[in-house]
Amino acid sequence: MKVVGITTQQEVYVGSKDRNFRINEFLIIMDEYQGDLMGEVVEAKTYNRYIPLNINGDLVDSSVLESLKAIGYNVDEDTIYIAKVRLLNEAQYPIETGSDVRVPRFKEVKNLMVKSTKEEGLVLGAIKNTDQMEKDMDEEFKKLLYLFEDGQLIPQKGIPFIFDLKSMHQYPHIGVFGGSGSGKSFGLRVVLEELMKLNIPTIILDPHFEMDFSESQDYMPEEEKEDFNERFKCLQVGYHVGVRFEELNPQDLKNLLDASSPLTDAMNNVVDILFKKNDSFQSFHDRLKMLSEAQEEGSPDKIRRRIEEATTEAERDGWKRRKELYETYDKICPYSSVRGIFWRLKRLENEGIFSNDIHEIEEGLKMGKLIVIQGSTRMLQVFSTYLLNNLYHRRRDFKDAEYKHTTADYFPPFIIVTDEAHNFAPKGYDSPSKSILKEISQEGRKYGVFLILATQRPTLLDETITAQLNTKFIFRTVRASDIQTIKEETDITEEEARRLPYLQSGDVFISSATMGRTIYVRIRASKTTSPHTMNPFDELLNYSQEREEKFYRLVKDKLPINDSQILFTLTEIEKESGEVLNMDQFKERLENLVLKGKIEKVTTPFGDMYK
């Protein structure tokens, strides 16, 4: 392999007639004057006598052609492989044309490729096109993982990509971008498995109910399977966890109500006036309800008349209380705003938000567990506003107290993970969950609180937050606007950006401030599986087959069935199966068994008979 053509301090062309090149592989250029220089292949093409060498000046020009001839290549007969190589570090001078090129040894790239040990980092995959360096790789980096390619499990190929978790203290927050079917959720699952191995306290907002880690992958060898059941917990909003109303301050309550449905300035004012310290849900609810009922009467005279007409002492006391509220608050709390707050409060109550607390989440984090919070996107938007504010400030208060040499209850550092992140921190408009995520993105590093935000649409994610994501995992992306955002927010090259729409599922560009460059990685095979992996059409087929088999088992003991017996047989089958069928449905199922060849249908002088 030789350097050919006109060179610069950043890029050269390399030619070979014996060895083809692969994009993203590493080569060492042995410059006689500047020593060994490391470069990465960014374009690779093959030339033979059937292909013009200078296609529109696309890859090579006459200088490359002349260089190839000068060093003994027969460009009219040989197949020639040409690579465009970009140096990792700019050279002092343009590279010497004719310099020899070789494949590096592992020890020459170790400091570039491996930034952490397997014990302290996240083993996420294998760096693509580094398998030629594997033979002299340190034993500690071999046999760490399996890859899933072309429908089968294969042993590790190449240098492992081990994410340096401790570097997040300096370069916080991770973005995971990729379109549908790109492997984004699969890659996120692998990251979470690695966090569980290290007992890193983690919260996941899971709107798709897919981050369950109790089931092992069938294809994984028995010795590689790992039981995560004691390391994670799934909790549903409104069932297992919620908001303890007595612990809310006015701003917490306004955030919750606003997440339910946006508040006007007048509604914000109503909460500030009517919400009292240590209010229970019932006391605040009753205050709103009684004030709105008094306002519906419309005047003090009408309320006095209701007091006079009361038939019981309890009813009379109730209207006296309404009269007090009306006289105190009617002029500063408009009826429409009071009703608006009351309606939002009832909506939250009906969804179970106030039915529990976050104690189980807090305890799980203190034990180093991964806590999966499940619910609809809207429910998670409402709940996460309160949850993240509460937990972040618990951690922040502890660190501030430590700095001031005062005392506060210990709360561990933790990581916040969410899929569909653009729904929680949208670009272009404010939302309660966005404000806390933005605060954590800008200040969380100091307190040991970090974000991992996954989205199919990075363009829709708040720009301030996107700019704080120091590491970005970029899976297949096809939208031009998203690719443009990725180019602006990462050090991905023009060539790599052009490849984004064509990446295989599970292949990813990792742009990391820690690495100082973009790495091309194949994500390892996950050890657990999502509960939603079955193809819905397979599910439909399985259901139909099971229903058919169940019906056949019930019918075959009752054969033969003729027209005179059919009503009696139908009644028996309904009792045994618990399923209600009319006569047409029963006959249709019998006809289906006939078509499948499981039973026969015979026409007799007395009608049809199934046997």
XYZ file of C-alpha atoms in Angstrom:
611
model
C 0.000 0.000 0.000
C 1.382 3.388 -1.043
C 0.448 7.065 -0.783
C -0.404 8.351 -4.272
C -1.368 11.656 -5.825
C -1.133 15.168 -4.439
C -1.254 15.194 -0.623
C -2.118 17.682 2.122
C -1.530 17.805 5.881
C -5.035 16.387 6.472
C -5.840 13.967 3.642
C -4.079 11.569 1.275
C -4.969 8.902 -1.256
C -3.661 5.394 -0.747
C -3.431 2.839 -3.550
C -3.046 -0.941 -3.471
C -3.345 -3.766 -5.979
C -3.420 -6.527 -3.342
C -5.757 -5.328 -0.621
C -9.220 -3.781 -0.701
C -10.082 -1.025 1.778
C -12.966 -0.694 4.230
C -14.506 2.554 5.376
C -13.557 3.548 8.940
C -10.589 1.197 9.138
C -7.298 2.611 10.442
C -4.034 2.761 8.545
C -0.547 3.984 9.455
C 1.313 6.096 6.910
C 5.078 5.715 7.286
C 6.307 9.140 6.222
C 10.111 9.194 5.904
C 10.410 12.669 7.443
C 7.474 12.887 9.890
C 7.370 9.316 11.142
C 4.271 7.146 11.526
C 0.956 8.990 11.090
C -2.424 7.447 11.926
C -5.308 7.907 9.500
C -8.841 6.648 8.917
C -10.358 5.561 5.607
C -13.262 7.866 4.779
C -13.873 6.721 1.178
C -12.958 3.517 -0.630
C -13.274 2.617 -4.331
C -12.064 -0.019 -6.752
C -10.710 0.674 -10.247
C -10.134 -1.697 -13.145
C -9.715 -1.320 -16.884
C -13.490 -1.322 -17.418
C -13.979 1.795 -15.265
C -12.571 5.258 -16.095
C -10.248 6.253 -13.251
C -11.256 9.900 -13.115
C -15.050 9.748 -12.970
C -15.969 13.453 -12.984
C -12.891 14.016 -10.841
C -14.886 12.299 -8.084
C -12.170 10.392 -6.272
C -8.888 10.629 -8.125
C -7.297 12.843 -10.734
C -4.372 12.693 -13.141
C -1.845 13.108 -10.287
C -3.101 9.853 -8.721
C -2.960 8.123 -12.106
C 0.613 9.237 -12.695
C 1.654 8.185 -9.172
C 0.202 4.721 -9.669
C 2.125 4.301 -12.916
C 5.342 5.629 -11.372
C 5.359 3.071 -8.543
C 4.795 0.161 -10.927
C 1.013 -0.284 -11.113
C -0.312 -1.349 -14.512
C -3.445 0.774 -14.578
C -4.519 -0.732 -17.882
C -4.521 -4.329 -16.612
C -4.503 -4.454 -12.768
C -7.425 -4.099 -10.409
C -6.457 -1.178 -8.185
C -7.930 -0.306 -4.812
C -7.916 3.345 -3.785
C -8.763 4.872 -0.399
C -9.160 8.440 0.741
C -7.538 8.635 4.195
C -8.035 11.426 6.710
C -5.336 11.842 9.368
C -6.468 11.728 12.984
C -4.069 14.546 13.810
C -2.990 17.137 11.260
C 0.591 16.615 10.018
C 3.167 19.408 10.052
C 3.749 19.102 6.323
C 1.979 17.460 3.380
C 2.623 13.707 3.349
C 5.382 12.400 1.117
C 3.919 10.789 -2.000
C 5.092 7.184 -2.315
C 5.193 6.625 1.467
C 4.455 3.057 2.531
C 1.206 2.338 4.364
C 0.471 -0.515 6.778
C -2.229 -1.802 9.112
C -1.600 -0.715 12.735
C -1.053 -3.116 15.618
C -3.410 -3.060 18.600
C -0.919 -1.406 20.950
C -0.628 1.489 18.488
C -4.362 2.247 18.655
C -5.122 1.119 22.210
C -5.018 4.622 23.691
C -7.262 5.892 20.887
C -9.821 3.109 21.059
C -9.997 1.953 24.666
C -10.746 4.579 27.303
C -11.891 2.364 30.182
C -11.596 -1.094 31.651
C -14.430 -3.590 31.239
C -14.991 -3.470 35.016
C -15.562 0.302 35.151
C -17.023 1.065 31.732
C -20.035 0.051 29.626
C -19.213 -2.741 27.129
C -21.539 -1.630 24.326
C -20.258 -3.268 21.146
C -17.348 -3.794 18.767
C -15.600 -1.081 16.749
C -16.248 -1.846 13.091
C -13.410 -2.872 10.772
C -10.835 -3.403 13.534
C -10.836 -7.224 13.339
C -7.380 -7.211 11.680
C -5.943 -5.880 14.974
C -7.723 -8.449 17.123
C -5.030 -11.151 16.960
C -2.498 -9.151 19.016
C -5.124 -7.516 21.277
C -4.724 -7.837 25.066
C -6.531 -10.905 26.415
C -8.668 -8.777 28.748
C -10.425 -7.250 25.723
C -11.192 -10.551 23.962
C -14.425 -12.571 24.211
C -16.336 -9.804 25.995
C -19.469 -9.867 23.843
C -21.510 -11.401 21.057
C -22.830 -9.646 17.963
C -26.103 -10.366 16.198
C -25.714 -10.188 12.419
C -27.736 -11.656 9.548
C -30.071 -13.406 11.953
C -27.395 -15.255 13.892
C -25.200 -14.800 16.937
C -21.482 -14.468 16.257
C -18.489 -14.041 18.598
C -16.826 -10.646 19.055
C -15.026 -9.291 15.989
C -12.572 -6.462 16.544
C -11.783 -4.116 19.389
C -14.583 -3.692 21.963
C -16.144 -0.268 22.403
C -16.135 0.398 26.148
C -17.833 3.659 27.080
C -15.968 5.458 29.849
C -18.757 6.051 32.358
C -16.576 8.108 34.677
C -15.920 10.599 31.877
C -19.551 11.748 32.207
C -18.429 13.808 35.193
C -16.481 15.947 32.716
C -18.518 15.339 29.550
C -22.084 14.772 30.789
C -25.240 13.556 29.072
C -25.873 11.228 26.137
C -28.176 11.546 23.126
C -29.441 8.470 21.259
C -30.796 9.349 17.802
C -32.226 7.079 15.125
C -35.292 6.412 13.037
C -37.787 3.570 13.345
C -36.115 0.162 12.940
C -32.601 1.612 13.224
C -31.708 -0.273 16.409
C -32.093 2.782 18.662
C -34.257 1.035 21.282
C -32.052 -2.050 21.035
C -28.954 0.099 21.679
C -30.673 1.835 24.592
C -31.464 -1.581 26.101
C -27.772 -2.567 25.902
C -26.751 0.681 27.663
C -29.278 -0.019 30.443
C -28.072 -3.619 30.878
C -24.544 -2.298 31.380
C -25.743 0.296 33.916
C -27.485 -2.464 35.865
C -24.282 -4.533 35.935
C -22.508 -1.616 37.619
C -25.438 -0.916 39.996
C -25.796 2.678 38.770
C -29.044 4.246 40.126
C -31.164 4.954 37.045
C -34.686 6.207 36.301
C -36.309 5.380 32.950
C -39.432 7.092 31.625
C -40.931 4.351 29.461
C -43.986 5.440 27.416
C -43.900 2.255 25.284
C -43.950 -0.322 28.144
C -40.969 -2.105 26.573
C -38.135 -1.591 29.061
C -38.657 -4.841 30.917
C -35.507 -6.908 31.570
C -36.975 -10.097 33.047
C -36.820 -12.216 29.854
C -33.495 -13.523 28.468
C -32.840 -13.684 24.736
C -33.414 -17.220 23.416
C -30.375 -17.027 21.142
C -27.913 -16.176 23.932
C -25.697 -19.125 25.082
C -26.644 -20.407 28.531
C -23.335 -19.335 30.063
C -23.840 -15.775 28.765
C -27.366 -15.323 30.126
C -27.717 -12.963 33.036
C -30.545 -12.542 35.545
C -31.454 -8.868 35.995
C -34.664 -9.424 37.987
C -33.160 -8.187 41.257
C -31.585 -5.142 39.607
C -34.639 -3.404 38.160
C -38.231 -2.658 39.057
C -41.170 -1.628 36.839
C -43.617 0.836 38.418
C -46.744 2.261 36.781
C -47.910 5.817 37.411
C -51.288 5.830 39.132
C -50.934 2.235 40.341
C -47.584 1.796 42.074
C -46.337 5.375 42.299
C -47.851 8.831 42.414
C -47.669 12.207 44.123
C -48.190 12.739 47.848
C -50.344 15.851 47.817
C -49.272 17.013 51.304
C -45.648 17.315 50.105
C -46.475 19.683 47.229
C -45.524 23.326 47.230
C -47.497 25.841 45.104
C -45.047 25.601 42.187
C -45.164 21.766 42.196
C -48.943 21.896 42.106
C -48.968 24.441 39.282
C -46.527 22.266 37.304
C -48.783 19.244 37.695
C -51.936 21.155 36.763
C -50.183 22.793 33.817
C -48.959 19.415 32.542
C -52.558 18.187 32.697
C -53.677 21.162 30.594
C -51.938 24.566 30.214
C -52.770 27.180 32.868
C -53.626 30.806 32.233
C -52.120 33.596 34.350
C -55.449 33.902 36.196
C -55.389 30.187 37.035
C -51.823 30.471 38.359
C -53.085 33.308 40.566
C -55.955 31.138 41.881
C -53.495 28.436 42.985
C -51.267 31.010 44.727
C -54.272 32.394 46.625
C -56.295 29.261 47.471
C -53.533 26.668 48.058
C -52.493 26.676 51.715
C -49.428 25.167 53.338
C -49.998 21.533 54.466
C -53.219 21.299 52.458
C -54.438 17.751 51.861
C -55.989 16.834 48.541
C -59.421 16.807 50.155
C -59.089 20.208 51.848
C -57.908 21.945 48.645
C -60.505 20.077 46.562
C -63.324 21.090 48.942
C -62.200 24.742 49.037
C -62.286 24.951 45.234
C -65.598 23.105 45.006
C -67.369 25.206 47.649
C -66.084 28.505 46.223
C -67.191 27.588 42.687
C -70.646 26.508 43.966
C -71.009 29.818 45.797
C -69.951 31.710 42.659
C -72.569 29.798 40.670
C -75.254 31.273 42.962
C -73.990 34.657 41.818
C -74.692 36.959 44.805
C -74.564 37.115 48.654
C -78.366 37.397 48.790
C -78.855 34.096 46.971
C -76.306 32.379 49.233
C -78.125 33.745 52.342
C -81.378 32.358 50.956
C -79.713 28.898 50.621
C -78.647 29.152 54.277
C -82.193 30.001 55.358
C -83.727 27.206 53.264
C -81.293 24.535 54.545
C -83.116 21.557 56.058
C -80.232 20.196 58.153
C -77.572 21.711 60.359
C -74.803 20.214 58.157
C -76.290 21.793 55.029
C -76.627 25.151 56.807
C -72.977 25.052 58.004
C -71.857 24.142 54.486
C -73.502 27.200 52.954
C -72.145 29.443 55.708
C -68.668 28.202 54.785
C -69.398 28.874 51.092
C -70.522 32.391 51.998
C -67.197 33.062 53.811
C -65.182 31.819 50.817
C -67.297 33.863 48.412
C -66.829 37.080 50.397
C -63.075 36.494 50.751
C -62.106 35.287 47.280
C -64.786 36.062 44.677
C -63.284 39.373 43.516
C -59.711 38.038 43.202
C -60.486 34.519 41.925
C -62.673 34.594 38.768
C -65.232 31.813 38.523
C -63.902 30.494 35.169
C -60.377 30.181 36.586
C -61.584 28.447 39.763
C -63.556 25.946 37.656
C -60.549 25.443 35.382
C -58.303 24.558 38.339
C -61.014 22.306 39.802
C -61.470 20.457 36.492
C -57.696 19.866 36.126
C -57.420 18.685 39.737
C -60.249 16.172 39.249
C -58.639 14.916 36.047
C -55.362 14.227 37.864
C -57.239 12.500 40.678
C -59.157 10.274 38.245
C -55.868 9.178 36.662
C -54.549 8.069 40.044
C -51.757 10.648 40.286
C -52.538 11.336 43.963
C -53.094 7.691 44.936
C -49.519 6.941 45.992
C -46.055 8.469 46.549
C -42.468 8.170 45.233
C -41.023 6.375 48.280
C -40.482 3.128 46.326
C -38.538 5.018 43.640
C -36.323 6.718 46.218
C -35.544 3.434 47.970
C -34.796 1.692 44.670
C -32.307 4.388 43.662
C -30.578 4.209 47.043
C -30.122 0.458 46.449
C -28.510 1.110 43.046
C -31.458 -0.251 41.054
C -32.823 0.675 37.663
C -36.380 2.011 38.123
C -38.688 1.873 35.094
C -41.575 4.367 35.294
C -44.348 3.304 32.903
C -47.409 5.169 31.712
C -48.825 7.025 28.738
C -46.741 9.888 27.363
C -49.103 12.466 28.893
C -49.121 10.742 32.291
C -45.322 10.593 32.278
C -45.125 14.282 31.322
C -47.317 15.125 34.321
C -45.594 12.808 36.795
C -41.982 13.369 35.675
C -42.336 17.099 36.264
C -42.863 16.443 39.968
C -40.577 13.389 40.220
C -37.479 14.845 38.561
C -37.795 18.145 40.406
C -38.057 16.290 43.690
C -35.179 13.831 43.141
C -32.828 16.336 41.522
C -33.228 18.773 44.392
C -32.787 15.965 46.925
C -29.401 15.239 45.361
C -28.596 18.920 44.963
C -29.447 19.696 48.611
C -27.146 16.881 49.764
C -24.203 18.134 47.660
C -24.774 21.764 48.703
C -24.866 20.729 52.367
C -21.647 18.760 51.873
C -19.989 21.829 50.344
C -21.200 24.079 53.204
C -20.149 21.488 55.832
C -23.714 21.137 57.092
C -25.795 17.956 57.295
C -28.380 16.540 54.902
C -29.713 13.044 54.161
C -27.589 11.165 51.625
C -29.041 10.810 48.148
C -27.012 9.028 45.443
C -25.983 10.330 42.009
C -28.306 8.952 39.339
C -29.040 8.865 35.612
C -32.337 9.868 33.964
C -33.255 8.007 30.763
C -36.191 8.616 28.469
C -37.333 7.488 25.041
C -39.311 9.922 22.846
C -37.368 12.719 24.569
C -38.762 15.387 22.207
C -42.144 14.907 23.941
C -40.607 15.832 27.304
C -38.327 18.645 26.106
C -39.844 19.987 22.871
C -38.261 22.705 20.768
C -40.229 25.894 20.254
C -42.552 25.919 23.259
C -42.318 25.487 27.011
C -43.527 22.546 29.047
C -43.092 21.794 32.772
C -40.961 18.685 32.165
C -38.775 20.639 29.738
C -37.808 23.223 32.371
C -36.410 20.622 34.810
C -34.641 18.685 32.025
C -33.062 21.910 30.789
C -31.888 22.742 34.312
C -30.355 19.270 34.716
C -28.689 19.457 31.290
C -26.968 22.697 32.278
C -26.303 22.149 35.999
C -26.654 18.407 36.668
C -22.983 17.533 36.083
C -21.952 19.418 39.227
C -24.331 17.334 41.317
C -23.896 13.927 39.684
C -27.220 13.851 37.814
C -26.987 12.864 34.136
C -29.315 12.477 31.152
C -29.629 9.824 28.438
C -32.208 11.129 25.960
C -33.388 8.996 23.031
C -35.499 10.291 20.163
C -36.343 9.555 16.538
C -36.529 13.292 15.858
C -33.494 15.234 17.149
C -34.727 18.278 15.219
C -37.741 18.455 17.568
C -35.633 18.286 20.744
C -34.903 21.540 22.576
C -31.696 23.046 21.152
C -30.267 24.060 24.538
C -30.531 20.474 25.744
C -29.190 19.018 22.477
C -26.104 21.228 22.775
C -25.393 19.773 26.250
C -25.346 16.155 25.015
C -21.599 15.555 24.931
C -21.913 12.020 23.550
C -24.284 11.150 20.723
C -25.214 7.688 19.445
C -26.382 8.148 15.854
C -28.255 5.215 14.305
C -29.823 5.129 10.828
C -31.511 8.460 10.113
C -33.256 9.328 6.853
C -34.873 12.738 7.358
C -32.800 15.530 5.869
C -33.711 17.961 8.683
C -32.568 15.458 11.348
C -29.337 14.734 9.483
C -28.680 18.477 9.281
C -29.228 18.827 13.048
C -26.840 15.927 13.672
C -24.175 17.518 11.447
C -24.484 20.787 13.364
C -24.339 19.151 16.796
C -21.566 16.556 16.243
C -18.173 16.193 14.597
C -19.585 13.693 12.092
C -17.975 14.145 8.656
C -19.743 14.885 5.396
C -18.990 11.339 4.192
C -20.440 9.817 7.375
C -23.540 12.028 7.144
C -24.164 10.715 3.607
C -24.064 7.156 4.954
C -26.630 7.725 7.723
C -29.721 6.716 5.662
C -28.072 3.398 4.722
C -26.704 2.127 8.052
C -27.699 -1.414 9.024
C -29.922 -1.792 12.056
C -27.601 -1.913 15.068
C -24.717 -0.023 13.434
C -24.046 3.360 15.030
C -21.761 6.361 14.797
C -20.725 7.390 18.310
C -19.621 11.004 18.500
C -17.927 11.447 21.841
C -15.996 14.316 23.416
C -14.099 11.657 25.382
C -12.858 9.913 22.232
C -12.215 13.189 20.440
C -13.634 11.767 17.215
C -16.511 9.745 15.779
C -16.288 5.953 16.203
C -18.173 3.465 14.014
C -19.565 0.659 16.206
C -21.692 -2.456 15.960
C -23.871 -2.620 19.110
C -23.525 -5.951 20.916
C -26.350 -8.467 21.174
C -28.605 -7.682 24.116
C -28.990 -10.277 26.866
C -32.654 -9.481 27.475
C -35.613 -9.019 25.192
C -38.515 -6.585 24.968
C -41.976 -7.964 25.800
C -43.137 -6.658 22.390
C -40.800 -8.650 20.137
C -43.453 -10.923 18.584
C -44.504 -9.848 15.105
C -48.195 -8.824 15.313
C -49.002 -10.927 12.243
C -47.414 -13.978 13.907
C -49.486 -13.157 16.983
C -52.651 -13.064 14.855
C -51.789 -16.407 13.232
C -51.000 -18.043 16.589
C -54.262 -16.806 18.091
C -56.278 -18.131 15.137
C -54.548 -21.516 15.316
C -55.051 -21.812 19.086
C -58.733 -20.899 18.797
C -59.188 -23.413 15.970
C -57.427 -26.203 17.932
C -59.492 -25.510 21.025
C -62.747 -25.658 18.992
C -61.640 -28.878 17.251
C -60.880 -30.568 20.594
C -64.382 -29.718 21.830
C -66.125 -30.823 18.617
C -64.313 -34.092 17.774
C -65.756 -35.993 20.764
C -69.269 -35.016 19.711
C -69.030 -36.184 16.093
C -71.031 -37.061 14.078
C -73.248 -33.977 14.217
C -76.345 -33.710 12.008
C -78.845 -30.880 11.641
C -81.181 -32.267 14.293
C -78.369 -32.394 16.887
C -76.669 -29.143 16.065
C -78.537 -26.944 18.566
C -77.925 -29.387 21.433
C -74.193 -29.661 20.481
C -73.869 -25.873 20.316
C -75.302 -25.545 23.851
C -72.812 -28.115 25.191
C -69.833 -26.406 23.542
C -70.883 -23.027 24.935
C -70.961 -24.500 28.447
C -67.544 -26.145 28.070
C -65.773 -23.226 26.413
C -67.495 -20.296 28.106
C -67.777 -18.663 24.658
C -71.165 -17.576 23.305
C -71.785 -18.479 19.635
C -74.862 -18.097 17.470
C -75.851 -20.782 14.981
C -74.233 -19.061 11.977
C -70.904 -18.658 13.816
C -70.967 -22.316 14.918
C -71.605 -23.551 11.368
C -68.914 -21.238 10.003
C -66.345 -22.785 12.361
C -67.447 -26.291 11.377
C -67.049 -25.371 7.702
C -63.555 -24.047 8.452
C -62.589 -27.436 9.959
C -63.956 -29.104 6.815
C -61.763 -26.857 4.627
C -58.696 -27.731 6.753
C -59.436 -31.459 6.308
C -59.938 -32.072 10.029
C -63.571 -33.241 9.693
C -65.813 -34.313 6.813
C -69.165 -32.959 5.651
C -71.698 -35.385 4.129
C -75.038 -34.406 2.597
C -77.801 -36.910 3.432
C -81.530 -36.991 2.656
C -82.048 -35.640 6.199
C -79.617 -32.724 5.850
C -75.914 -32.111 6.342
C -73.824 -34.257 8.664
C -70.357 -33.482 10.044
C -68.221 -36.498 10.994
